[in-house]
Amino acid sequence: MLMELRLAEVIFEHSSEVLMITDAKAHIISVNTAFTHTSGYTASEVLGKNPRLLSSGEHNAAFYRTMWGAIHSNGFWAGEIWDKHKDGHLYPKWLKIIAVKDSEGKATHYVSIATDISVRKANEENIDLLAHYDALTGLPNRTLLHERIKQLISAAQRDKRKFALLFIDLDRFKYVNDSMGHAVGDRLLQAVALSLRNSVRECDTVSRIGGDEFGILLREADIKEAAHVSQLLLDRLLNQPYEIDDIRLTVQASIGISIYPDNGLDIDTLSKHADVAMYRAKEEGRNCFRFFTAEMNARINHLFSMEKDLRLALERSEFYLFFQPQMDLVSNKLCGAEALIRWKHPTKGLISPVEFIPVAEETGQIIAIGEWVLRTACEKIAAWRQQATLPFSVAVNLSIHQFRQPNFAQLIAAVIQEHAIQPGELELEVTESIMLSDTQVALDFISAMREMGLKLSIDDFGTGYSSLSYLKKMPVHKLKIDRSFVREINIDPNDEAIVRSIIGLAHQFNLQVIAEGVETQEQQDFLRELGCNEIQGFFYGKPLPEQEFLSFVQAESQAFNGTKNDDH
Ligand code: C2E
Ligand code: MG
Ligand code: MG
């Protein structure tokens, strides 16, 4: 018996497994050499203590509850657990705890047997690393890129989002490799990898998919976003020469882009199309990017060149305001004007706001342009106050992008003060989208405008989402019936019904109504009959440059006085 005990002691001491015995109250009563090896604690440091001193803090209370639950009910527990070494580092071990019970089934001791599994874990991670990452650049490889695309497809499908896949091929990389050697080539690839990684957001994936080919997955990107990133990448690569062994190397690339879902719904199609686009970029001169479809390329070219021209337009004072008169249907008098922007492009001539305002909105340039419109309109109001013979208000269109600017209300207040604009002289036209964005913000804005004596009208009414509930909350002044309903008002009974309802609705809410795009006498008469308050359109007057508009105002005033005099 003594011999058996002695044998057990030797086995305990020299076992390569980490062994620890506690009493029923969980006081450590014995540990072996392997324990000291893995935990850093000698026997004397832990005897009498609770094994809690090994705990890493990585597991929550529920974890330990489950563990003890199993020991109490099954007599043992086994699993992976993280412990803390005496020097503070954490390490994983595979642990089995066995309850030793007396003849009555009461636990008298707990024996824990553990193996340090850090090495195995590291190997597993290494295998994962090898399987998913490129050894040279440390970037995700094609396999991981595909996994990410797959995940993104299901997320994008669910949230109806777009994303972009970019294939980037370095131009003439083979030449570097052949003439300067593979070592230089490798270091160049590493440098390029870093610069690509630093040019996109954290959530985007940059991967190396082959020799000198990289793939970038841009989460949430439409064609504009993808084009901007591509241009940025090309500029960065070109403008940052890489210094490798005292050799200065510049890199050019060709980029092909496909957009989900426009250019494909699955990995294969998206990849194939990004590839086709990349070859087109190579064919068409390299150092450029191309989308999969010709139409996308045309759109982005148009957008980019217009963006460039718009930047110059403000500097070169190429914008003008035209003014379109508005008439009161009861008094037949001029009652206001809408300021409409015009762009006189040096080579392309007059460009319609329908063409450039959406671009300005997309590029953010609407903020500066909108401010110019507001300032210019207020300047004109102040200047005309003396000359003009009829009192009227001038309406200025606001874009939702301006409205979203913090301090927009303060900007308006400042401009108004600068030109001493009086209540009723300035009107702001907003679209329904503003009403439907953050309600509280919209409400605060409208209240601020009212306090300044500015009237607010809702432009293109009926074409938006037409959630009418905002009308009861928002103290706006006027609805502008969109011209699409006015066009066939006396032909299409549906349009008639819509216009009739809008007028009824407006009056119910004590709002004024103005109809846009009135082109004929018939339309005007019909609108008057329906109780519409005002009209604006080619029939009464087209948008006119300032001088012609002032002549129009004068003629109106004289005609009106003339009729008035005739009456007496
Ligand atoms: P909108 O605010 O609805 O302006 C009315 C548009 O209808 C003007 O087009 C005007 O010329 C046109 N129009 C007026 N009467 C008639 C008519 O009888 N028949 C027809 N067919 N059209 C008529 P415009 O000047 O080309 O402006 C188009 C749009 O561009 C405007 O629509 C407005 O949304 C935007 N816009 C114009 N100026 C500005 C501006 O300064 N800022 C902002 N954010 N947008 C502006
Ligand atoms: Mg308008
Ligand atoms: Mg309109």
Coordinates of C-alpha atoms and ligand atoms in Angstrom, one line a residue:
M1 CA 0.0 0.0 0.0
L2 CA 2.8 2.3 1.0
M3 CA 4.5 1.5 -2.3
E4 CA 1.4 2.3 -4.3
L5 CA 1.1 5.6 -2.5
R6 CA 4.8 6.3 -3.3
L7 CA 4.2 5.4 -7.0
A8 CA 1.2 7.7 -7.2
E9 CA 3.3 10.5 -5.7
V10 CA 6.0 10.0 -8.3
I11 CA 3.5 9.9 -11.1
F12 CA 1.7 13.0 -9.8
E13 CA 5.0 15.0 -9.5
H14 CA 6.4 14.1 -12.8
S15 CA 3.3 14.0 -15.0
S16 CA 3.5 16.4 -17.9
E17 CA -0.2 17.2 -17.3
V18 CA -0.8 20.2 -15.0
L19 CA -2.3 18.7 -11.8
M20 CA -3.9 20.4 -8.9
I21 CA -5.9 19.0 -5.9
T22 CA -8.2 21.1 -3.7
D23 CA -10.2 20.2 -0.7
A24 CA -14.0 20.4 -0.5
K25 CA -13.8 24.1 0.3
A26 CA -11.6 24.7 -2.8
H27 CA -8.4 25.3 -1.0
I28 CA -5.4 24.2 -3.0
I29 CA -3.7 21.3 -1.2
S30 CA -1.4 20.0 -3.8
V31 CA 0.1 21.0 -7.2
N32 CA 2.9 19.4 -9.4
T33 CA 5.9 20.7 -11.2
A34 CA 4.0 21.0 -14.5
F35 CA 1.7 23.4 -12.6
T36 CA 4.6 25.6 -11.7
H37 CA 5.8 25.5 -15.3
T38 CA 2.6 26.7 -16.9
S39 CA 1.3 29.0 -14.2
G40 CA 4.5 30.5 -12.9
Y41 CA 3.5 29.9 -9.3
T42 CA 5.5 27.5 -7.0
A43 CA 3.6 25.2 -4.6
S44 CA 4.3 27.3 -1.6
E45 CA 2.8 30.3 -3.3
V46 CA -0.5 28.7 -3.9
L47 CA -1.1 26.1 -1.1
G48 CA -4.1 27.0 1.0
K49 CA -5.3 29.5 -1.7
N50 CA -8.4 29.4 -3.9
P51 CA -7.7 28.5 -7.6
R52 CA -9.4 31.8 -8.4
L53 CA -6.0 33.3 -8.3
L54 CA -5.3 31.8 -11.7
S55 CA -8.4 33.3 -13.2
S56 CA -7.9 35.4 -16.4
G57 CA -11.1 37.5 -16.1
E58 CA -11.9 36.3 -19.6
H59 CA -14.9 34.2 -18.5
N60 CA -18.1 35.6 -17.0
A61 CA -20.0 34.4 -14.0
A62 CA -22.4 32.2 -16.1
F63 CA -19.4 30.3 -17.4
Y64 CA -18.3 29.3 -13.9
R65 CA -21.9 28.6 -12.9
T66 CA -22.2 26.1 -15.7
M67 CA -18.9 24.6 -14.9
W68 CA -19.7 24.0 -11.2
G69 CA -23.2 22.9 -12.1
A70 CA -21.7 20.1 -14.2
I71 CA -19.2 19.1 -11.5
H72 CA -22.0 18.9 -8.9
S73 CA -24.4 17.0 -11.0
N74 CA -22.1 14.8 -13.2
G75 CA -19.0 14.6 -11.0
F76 CA -16.8 16.3 -13.6
W77 CA -16.4 19.1 -16.1
A78 CA -14.1 19.4 -19.1
G79 CA -13.5 22.3 -21.5
E80 CA -11.2 25.0 -22.7
I81 CA -10.4 27.8 -20.2
W82 CA -8.1 30.8 -20.2
D83 CA -5.9 31.4 -17.2
K84 CA -3.5 34.1 -16.1
H85 CA 0.2 33.4 -15.7
K86 CA 1.9 34.9 -12.7
D87 CA 3.6 37.4 -15.0
G88 CA 0.2 38.5 -16.2
H89 CA -0.1 37.0 -19.7
L90 CA -3.1 34.9 -20.5
Y91 CA -2.9 31.3 -21.8
P92 CA -5.4 28.7 -22.9
K93 CA -5.6 25.3 -21.3
W94 CA -7.7 22.2 -21.7
L95 CA -9.1 21.5 -18.2
K96 CA -10.8 18.6 -16.6
I97 CA -12.1 18.9 -13.0
I98 CA -13.2 15.7 -11.2
A99 CA -15.0 15.6 -7.9
V100 CA -13.7 12.9 -5.5
K101 CA -16.6 11.7 -3.4
D102 CA -16.7 9.8 -0.1
S103 CA -18.9 6.7 0.5
E104 CA -21.9 9.0 1.1
G105 CA -21.4 10.7 -2.2
K106 CA -20.2 14.0 -0.7
A107 CA -17.3 15.7 -2.5
T108 CA -14.2 15.6 -0.3
H109 CA -11.7 16.8 -3.0
Y110 CA -11.5 18.2 -6.5
V111 CA -8.8 17.0 -8.8
S112 CA -8.0 19.2 -11.8
I113 CA -6.0 17.9 -14.8
A114 CA -5.0 20.4 -17.5
T115 CA -2.9 20.7 -20.6
D116 CA -1.4 23.9 -21.9
I117 CA -2.8 24.4 -25.4
S118 CA -1.2 27.7 -26.4
V119 CA 1.0 26.0 -28.9
R120 CA -1.8 24.1 -30.5
K121 CA -3.9 27.3 -30.6
A122 CA -1.1 29.2 -32.2
N123 CA -0.8 26.5 -34.8
E124 CA -4.5 26.7 -35.5
E125 CA -4.3 30.4 -35.9
N126 CA -1.3 30.1 -38.1
I127 CA -3.2 27.7 -40.3
D128 CA -6.0 30.2 -40.5
L129 CA -3.6 32.9 -41.3
L130 CA -2.0 30.9 -44.1
A131 CA -5.4 30.0 -45.5
H132 CA -6.8 33.5 -45.5
Y133 CA -3.9 35.9 -45.7
D134 CA -1.2 36.6 -48.2
A135 CA 2.2 35.9 -46.8
L136 CA 4.0 38.7 -48.6
T137 CA 1.8 41.6 -47.9
G138 CA -0.3 40.4 -44.9
L139 CA -3.4 41.4 -46.8
P140 CA -6.5 39.1 -47.0
N141 CA -6.1 36.7 -49.9
R142 CA -8.7 35.7 -52.6
T143 CA -10.3 33.2 -50.3
L144 CA -11.0 35.7 -47.6
L145 CA -12.1 38.3 -50.1
H146 CA -14.6 35.8 -51.5
E147 CA -15.9 35.1 -48.0
R148 CA -16.3 38.8 -47.3
I149 CA -18.1 39.3 -50.6
K150 CA -20.4 36.5 -49.8
Q151 CA -21.3 38.0 -46.4
L152 CA -21.7 41.4 -48.0
I153 CA -24.1 40.1 -50.7
S154 CA -26.5 38.8 -48.1
A155 CA -26.3 42.0 -46.0
A156 CA -26.7 44.2 -49.0
Q157 CA -29.6 42.2 -50.3
R158 CA -31.3 42.5 -47.0
D159 CA -30.7 46.3 -46.5
K160 CA -31.0 47.1 -50.2
R161 CA -27.6 48.6 -50.3
K162 CA -25.0 48.9 -53.0
F163 CA -21.3 48.0 -52.8
A164 CA -18.4 48.0 -55.2
L165 CA -15.8 45.5 -56.2
L166 CA -12.5 47.0 -57.6
F167 CA -9.9 45.0 -59.4
I168 CA -6.6 46.7 -59.5
D169 CA -3.8 45.6 -61.7
L170 CA -0.4 47.4 -61.5
D171 CA 0.7 48.6 -64.9
R172 CA 4.0 47.3 -66.2
F173 CA 4.9 45.6 -62.9
K174 CA 6.5 42.8 -64.8
Y175 CA 9.1 45.3 -66.0
V176 CA 10.1 46.1 -62.4
N177 CA 10.4 42.4 -61.6
D178 CA 12.4 41.6 -64.7
S179 CA 14.8 44.5 -64.6
M180 CA 15.3 45.0 -60.9
G181 CA 14.8 41.6 -59.5
H182 CA 12.2 39.9 -57.5
A183 CA 13.4 41.3 -54.2
V184 CA 12.7 44.8 -55.3
G185 CA 9.4 43.7 -56.8
D186 CA 8.3 42.1 -53.6
R187 CA 9.1 45.2 -51.6
L188 CA 7.2 47.3 -54.1
L189 CA 4.2 45.1 -53.7
Q190 CA 4.4 45.5 -49.9
A191 CA 4.6 49.3 -50.2
V192 CA 1.6 49.4 -52.6
A193 CA -0.4 47.1 -50.3
L194 CA 0.2 49.5 -47.4
S195 CA -0.8 52.5 -49.4
L196 CA -4.0 50.8 -50.7
R197 CA -4.9 49.8 -47.2
N198 CA -4.4 53.3 -45.9
S199 CA -6.5 54.8 -48.7
V200 CA -9.8 53.2 -47.8
R201 CA -11.9 52.9 -44.7
E202 CA -11.3 50.4 -42.0
C203 CA -14.5 48.4 -42.9
D204 CA -13.4 48.0 -46.5
T205 CA -11.4 45.0 -47.6
V206 CA -8.1 45.3 -49.4
S207 CA -6.8 42.0 -50.7
R208 CA -4.0 40.6 -52.8
I209 CA -5.6 38.2 -55.3
G210 CA -2.6 37.4 -57.5
G211 CA 0.9 38.5 -58.5
D212 CA 0.3 42.2 -59.0
E213 CA -3.5 42.2 -58.7
F214 CA -5.4 43.5 -55.8
G215 CA -9.1 43.5 -55.0
I216 CA -10.9 46.0 -53.0
L217 CA -14.3 45.6 -51.6
L218 CA -16.0 48.9 -50.7
R219 CA -18.9 48.5 -48.4
E220 CA -21.8 50.8 -49.2
A221 CA -20.5 52.4 -52.3
D222 CA -22.4 53.6 -55.4
I223 CA -20.8 54.5 -58.7
K224 CA -19.9 58.0 -57.5
E225 CA -18.3 56.7 -54.3
A226 CA -16.4 54.0 -56.2
A227 CA -15.1 56.5 -58.8
H228 CA -13.9 58.9 -56.1
V229 CA -12.0 56.1 -54.3
S230 CA -10.5 54.9 -57.5
Q231 CA -9.4 58.3 -58.5
L232 CA -7.8 58.8 -55.0
L233 CA -6.0 55.5 -55.3
L234 CA -4.6 56.3 -58.7
D235 CA -3.5 59.7 -57.6
R236 CA -1.8 58.3 -54.5
L237 CA 0.0 55.6 -56.3
L238 CA 1.2 58.0 -59.0
N239 CA 2.2 60.9 -56.7
Q240 CA 4.0 58.9 -54.1
P241 CA 7.2 57.5 -55.5
Y242 CA 8.4 54.5 -53.5
E243 CA 12.0 54.5 -52.4
I244 CA 13.3 50.9 -52.5
D245 CA 17.1 50.4 -52.1
D246 CA 17.7 54.0 -53.2
I247 CA 15.6 53.4 -56.3
R248 CA 12.6 55.7 -56.8
L249 CA 9.7 53.8 -58.3
T250 CA 6.3 55.2 -59.3
V251 CA 3.4 52.9 -59.9
Q252 CA 0.5 53.2 -62.2
A253 CA -2.5 51.0 -62.0
S254 CA -5.6 50.1 -64.0
I255 CA -8.8 49.7 -62.1
G256 CA -12.0 47.8 -63.1
I257 CA -15.2 48.3 -61.1
S258 CA -18.4 46.4 -60.8
I259 CA -21.2 47.5 -58.6
Y260 CA -23.7 45.2 -56.7
P261 CA -26.4 44.7 -57.7
D262 CA -26.2 46.7 -61.0
N263 CA -23.4 44.6 -62.5
G264 CA -24.1 41.2 -60.9
L265 CA -25.8 39.5 -58.0
D266 CA -23.2 36.8 -57.2
I267 CA -19.4 36.6 -56.7
D268 CA -18.6 35.1 -60.1
T269 CA -20.5 37.6 -62.1
L270 CA -19.2 40.6 -60.1
S271 CA -15.7 39.3 -60.4
K272 CA -15.9 38.6 -64.1
H273 CA -17.3 42.1 -64.7
A274 CA -14.7 43.8 -62.6
D275 CA -12.1 41.9 -64.6
V276 CA -13.6 42.9 -67.9
A277 CA -13.7 46.5 -66.8
M278 CA -10.1 46.3 -65.7
Y279 CA -9.0 45.1 -69.1
R280 CA -10.9 47.9 -70.7
A281 CA -9.0 50.4 -68.4
K282 CA -5.8 48.8 -69.6
E283 CA -6.8 49.0 -73.3
E284 CA -7.9 52.6 -72.9
G285 CA -4.5 53.8 -71.9
R286 CA -3.9 52.5 -68.3
N287 CA -3.6 54.6 -65.2
C288 CA -7.4 55.0 -65.2
F289 CA -10.5 53.3 -63.9
R290 CA -13.5 51.9 -65.8
F291 CA -16.9 50.7 -64.8
F292 CA -18.4 47.6 -66.4
T293 CA -21.0 49.4 -68.5
A294 CA -20.4 52.2 -71.0
E295 CA -23.3 54.0 -69.5
M296 CA -21.8 54.1 -66.1
N297 CA -18.5 55.4 -67.5
A298 CA -20.3 58.2 -69.4
R299 CA -22.2 59.2 -66.3
I300 CA -19.2 59.4 -64.1
N301 CA -17.2 61.4 -66.8
H302 CA -20.1 63.8 -67.0
L303 CA -20.2 64.1 -63.2
F304 CA -16.5 64.6 -62.8
S305 CA -16.1 67.2 -65.5
M306 CA -19.2 69.1 -64.3
E307 CA -17.8 69.0 -60.8
K308 CA -14.6 70.6 -62.0
D309 CA -16.5 73.2 -64.0
L310 CA -18.8 74.0 -61.1
R311 CA -15.8 74.6 -58.8
L312 CA -14.6 77.3 -61.3
A313 CA -18.1 78.7 -61.9
L314 CA -18.4 80.4 -58.5
E315 CA -14.9 81.9 -58.8
R316 CA -15.5 83.2 -62.3
S317 CA -19.0 84.5 -61.5
E318 CA -20.7 82.4 -64.1
F319 CA -24.0 82.2 -62.2
Y320 CA -26.9 84.5 -62.6
L321 CA -30.4 84.8 -61.2
F322 CA -33.4 84.9 -63.4
F323 CA -36.8 86.0 -61.9
Q324 CA -40.1 84.5 -62.8
P325 CA -43.1 86.7 -62.0
Q326 CA -46.1 85.3 -60.0
M327 CA -49.6 86.6 -60.2
D328 CA -52.5 86.9 -57.7
L329 CA -55.6 85.4 -59.4
V330 CA -58.0 87.6 -57.5
S331 CA -56.4 91.0 -58.0
N332 CA -54.6 90.0 -61.3
K333 CA -51.6 91.8 -59.9
L334 CA -48.0 90.7 -59.8
C335 CA -47.5 89.4 -56.3
G336 CA -44.1 87.8 -56.3
A337 CA -41.2 86.3 -58.1
E338 CA -39.2 83.1 -57.9
A339 CA -35.4 83.4 -58.2
L340 CA -34.1 80.7 -60.5
I341 CA -30.4 80.1 -61.0
R342 CA -28.7 80.1 -64.4
W343 CA -25.2 79.0 -65.3
K344 CA -23.5 80.6 -68.3
H345 CA -20.8 78.1 -69.0
P346 CA -17.8 79.6 -71.0
T347 CA -18.0 77.0 -73.7
K348 CA -21.2 75.1 -73.3
G349 CA -23.5 78.1 -73.0
L350 CA -26.5 78.3 -70.7
I351 CA -26.8 75.2 -68.6
S352 CA -30.1 74.4 -66.9
P353 CA -30.4 74.0 -63.2
V354 CA -32.1 70.7 -63.8
E355 CA -28.8 69.5 -65.1
F356 CA -26.3 71.0 -62.6
I357 CA -28.2 71.3 -59.3
P358 CA -28.4 67.5 -58.9
V359 CA -24.6 67.3 -59.5
A360 CA -24.0 70.1 -57.1
E361 CA -26.1 68.3 -54.5
E362 CA -24.1 65.1 -55.1
T363 CA -20.8 66.8 -54.8
G364 CA -21.7 69.1 -51.9
Q365 CA -21.1 72.2 -54.0
I366 CA -24.8 73.1 -53.5
I367 CA -23.9 74.6 -50.1
A368 CA -21.7 77.3 -51.6
I369 CA -24.0 77.8 -54.6
G370 CA -27.1 78.0 -52.4
E371 CA -25.5 80.6 -50.2
W372 CA -24.6 82.6 -53.3
V373 CA -28.3 82.4 -54.5
L374 CA -29.5 83.6 -51.1
R375 CA -27.1 86.5 -50.8
T376 CA -27.7 87.6 -54.4
A377 CA -31.5 87.4 -54.0
C378 CA -31.3 89.5 -50.8
E379 CA -29.0 92.0 -52.5
K380 CA -31.5 92.4 -55.3
I381 CA -34.5 92.8 -52.9
A382 CA -32.7 95.5 -51.1
A383 CA -31.7 97.3 -54.3
W384 CA -35.2 97.0 -55.9
R385 CA -37.0 98.3 -52.8
Q386 CA -36.4 101.8 -53.9
Q387 CA -37.1 101.4 -57.6
A388 CA -39.8 98.9 -57.9
T389 CA -43.3 100.3 -57.9
L390 CA -45.1 97.2 -56.8
P391 CA -44.5 95.4 -53.5
F392 CA -43.8 91.7 -54.0
S393 CA -41.8 89.0 -52.4
V394 CA -38.9 87.0 -53.9
A395 CA -38.8 83.2 -53.4
V396 CA -35.5 81.4 -53.2
N397 CA -35.2 77.6 -53.6
L398 CA -33.5 75.7 -50.8
S399 CA -31.9 72.3 -51.2
I400 CA -32.2 69.7 -48.5
H401 CA -28.4 69.6 -48.3
Q402 CA -28.3 73.2 -47.3
F403 CA -31.0 72.6 -44.7
R404 CA -28.9 69.7 -43.3
Q405 CA -26.0 72.1 -42.6
P406 CA -25.7 72.9 -38.9
N407 CA -26.2 76.6 -38.4
F408 CA -28.1 77.1 -41.6
A409 CA -30.8 79.1 -39.8
Q410 CA -28.1 81.4 -38.4
L411 CA -26.6 81.9 -41.9
I412 CA -30.0 83.0 -43.2
A413 CA -30.4 85.3 -40.2
A414 CA -27.1 86.9 -40.9
V415 CA -27.8 87.4 -44.6
I416 CA -31.2 88.9 -43.8
Q417 CA -29.8 91.3 -41.3
E418 CA -27.0 92.4 -43.7
H419 CA -29.6 93.5 -46.3
A420 CA -32.3 94.6 -43.8
I421 CA -34.8 92.3 -45.4
Q422 CA -38.3 93.1 -44.1
P423 CA -41.0 90.6 -43.2
G424 CA -42.8 89.4 -46.3
E425 CA -40.0 90.3 -48.7
L426 CA -38.3 86.9 -48.8
E427 CA -39.9 83.5 -49.3
L428 CA -38.1 80.2 -49.1
E429 CA -39.1 77.2 -51.2
V430 CA -38.4 73.8 -49.7
T431 CA -39.3 70.3 -50.9
E432 CA -41.4 67.8 -49.1
S433 CA -38.3 65.8 -48.3
I434 CA -37.3 68.4 -45.8
M435 CA -40.6 68.0 -44.0
L436 CA -40.1 64.3 -44.0
S437 CA -36.6 64.3 -42.6
D438 CA -36.1 64.7 -38.9
T439 CA -39.4 66.3 -37.8
Q440 CA -38.0 68.2 -34.8
V441 CA -35.2 69.7 -36.8
A442 CA -37.6 70.7 -39.5
L443 CA -40.0 72.2 -37.0
D444 CA -37.3 74.2 -35.3
F445 CA -36.1 75.5 -38.6
I446 CA -39.6 76.5 -39.7
S447 CA -40.2 78.3 -36.4
A448 CA -36.9 80.1 -36.7
M449 CA -37.8 81.3 -40.2
R450 CA -41.3 82.5 -39.1
E451 CA -39.8 84.5 -36.3
M452 CA -37.6 86.2 -38.9
G453 CA -40.7 87.0 -40.9
L454 CA -39.9 84.6 -43.7
K455 CA -42.6 82.7 -45.5
L456 CA -42.1 79.1 -46.4
S457 CA -43.7 77.3 -49.3
I458 CA -43.6 73.7 -50.3
D459 CA -42.3 73.3 -53.8
D460 CA -43.3 70.6 -56.3
F461 CA -46.1 69.7 -53.9
G462 CA -47.6 66.3 -54.7
T463 CA -44.5 64.7 -56.2
G464 CA -42.8 63.8 -53.0
Y465 CA -43.8 61.0 -50.6
S466 CA -46.9 63.0 -49.9
S467 CA -47.2 62.1 -46.2
L468 CA -49.6 64.7 -45.4
S469 CA -49.4 64.4 -41.6
Y470 CA -46.6 67.0 -41.5
L471 CA -49.0 69.7 -42.8
K472 CA -50.8 69.8 -39.4
K473 CA -47.6 70.2 -37.5
M474 CA -45.5 72.4 -39.8
P475 CA -46.4 76.1 -39.9
V476 CA -45.7 76.6 -43.6
H477 CA -47.3 79.4 -45.6
K478 CA -47.9 78.1 -49.1
L479 CA -48.2 75.0 -51.3
K480 CA -46.8 75.1 -54.9
I481 CA -48.7 72.6 -57.0
D482 CA -46.2 70.8 -59.3
R483 CA -46.5 71.6 -62.9
S484 CA -46.9 67.9 -63.8
F485 CA -50.5 68.2 -62.5
V486 CA -51.2 71.5 -64.1
R487 CA -50.1 70.5 -67.5
E488 CA -53.2 68.5 -68.4
I489 CA -55.5 70.0 -65.7
N490 CA -58.3 70.7 -68.2
I491 CA -57.8 67.5 -70.2
D492 CA -57.1 64.7 -67.7
P493 CA -59.8 64.3 -65.1
N494 CA -57.3 62.7 -62.7
D495 CA -55.1 65.8 -62.8
E496 CA -58.1 67.9 -62.2
A497 CA -59.1 65.8 -59.2
I498 CA -55.5 66.1 -57.8
V499 CA -55.3 69.8 -58.2
R500 CA -58.8 70.3 -56.8
S501 CA -57.8 68.2 -53.7
I502 CA -54.6 70.1 -53.2
I503 CA -56.4 73.4 -53.2
G504 CA -59.1 72.1 -50.8
L505 CA -56.4 70.7 -48.5
A506 CA -54.4 73.9 -48.5
H507 CA -57.5 76.0 -47.7
Q508 CA -58.5 73.6 -44.9
F509 CA -55.1 74.2 -43.4
N510 CA -55.3 77.9 -44.0
L511 CA -52.5 77.8 -46.5
Q512 CA -52.1 79.7 -49.8
V513 CA -51.8 77.7 -53.1
I514 CA -49.9 78.7 -56.1
A515 CA -49.9 76.6 -59.3
E516 CA -46.6 76.2 -61.2
G517 CA -46.2 75.8 -65.0
V518 CA -49.3 77.6 -66.2
E519 CA -48.9 77.9 -69.9
T520 CA -52.4 78.8 -71.2
Q521 CA -55.3 81.0 -70.7
E522 CA -57.5 77.9 -70.2
Q523 CA -55.3 76.6 -67.4
Q524 CA -55.3 79.9 -65.7
D525 CA -59.1 80.3 -65.9
F526 CA -59.6 76.8 -64.7
L527 CA -57.3 77.3 -61.7
R528 CA -59.1 80.5 -60.8
E529 CA -62.4 78.6 -60.9
L530 CA -61.0 76.0 -58.6
G531 CA -60.1 78.7 -56.1
C532 CA -56.3 78.6 -56.6
N533 CA -54.7 81.8 -55.1
E534 CA -51.8 82.5 -57.4
I535 CA -50.1 81.3 -60.6
Q536 CA -46.7 81.1 -62.0
G537 CA -45.8 80.1 -65.5
F538 CA -44.9 81.0 -69.1
F539 CA -48.4 82.3 -69.7
Y540 CA -48.0 85.1 -67.2
G541 CA -44.2 85.5 -67.6
K542 CA -41.1 83.4 -68.2
P543 CA -38.1 83.6 -66.0
L544 CA -36.3 86.8 -67.0
P545 CA -32.9 88.3 -66.4
E546 CA -32.8 91.1 -63.9
Q547 CA -33.3 94.1 -66.2
E548 CA -36.0 92.5 -68.3
F549 CA -37.8 91.5 -65.1
L550 CA -37.7 95.0 -63.8
S551 CA -39.1 96.3 -67.1
F552 CA -41.8 93.6 -66.7
V553 CA -42.6 94.9 -63.2
Q554 CA -42.8 98.4 -64.4
A555 CA -45.0 97.6 -67.3
E556 CA -47.3 95.6 -65.0
S557 CA -47.5 98.5 -62.6
Q558 CA -48.3 101.0 -65.4
A559 CA -50.8 98.7 -67.0
F560 CA -52.5 98.2 -63.6
N561 CA -52.5 101.9 -62.8
G562 CA -53.8 102.4 -66.3
T563 CA -56.7 100.0 -65.9
K564 CA -57.3 101.5 -62.5
N565 CA -57.4 105.0 -64.0
D566 CA -59.7 103.8 -66.8
D567 CA -62.1 102.5 -64.3
H568 CA -62.5 105.9 -62.7
Ligands
C2E1 P1 -38.7 74.8 -59.5 O1 -38.3 75.4 -58.2 O2 -40.0 73.9 -59.4 O3 -38.8 75.9 -60.5 C1 -39.8 76.0 -61.5 C2 -39.2 75.5 -62.8 O4 -40.3 75.4 -63.8 C3 -38.2 76.5 -63.4 O5 -37.3 75.7 -64.1 C4 -39.1 77.3 -64.4 O6 -38.3 77.8 -65.4 C5 -40.0 76.2 -64.9 N1 -41.2 76.8 -65.4 C6 -41.9 77.9 -64.9 N2 -43.0 78.1 -65.6 C7 -43.1 77.1 -66.5 C8 -44.1 76.8 -67.5 O7 -45.0 77.4 -67.7 N3 -43.8 75.7 -68.3 C9 -42.7 74.9 -68.1 N4 -42.6 73.9 -68.9 N5 -41.8 75.2 -67.2 C10 -42.0 76.3 -66.4 P2 -35.8 76.0 -64.0 O8 -35.5 77.4 -63.9 O9 -35.1 75.2 -65.1 O10 -35.4 75.3 -62.6 C11 -35.6 74.0 -62.5 C12 -35.4 73.6 -61.1 O11 -34.1 73.8 -60.6 C13 -36.3 74.3 -60.1 O12 -37.6 73.8 -60.1 C14 -35.6 74.1 -58.8 O13 -35.9 72.9 -58.3 C15 -34.1 74.0 -59.3 N6 -33.5 75.3 -59.0 C16 -33.5 76.5 -59.7 N7 -32.8 77.4 -59.1 C17 -32.4 76.9 -58.0 C18 -31.7 77.5 -56.9 O14 -31.3 78.6 -56.8 N8 -31.4 76.6 -55.8 C19 -31.8 75.3 -55.8 N9 -31.6 74.6 -54.8 N10 -32.6 74.8 -56.8 C20 -32.8 75.6 -57.9
MG2 MG -39.1 76.4 -56.9
MG3 MG -41.5 73.6 -58.5

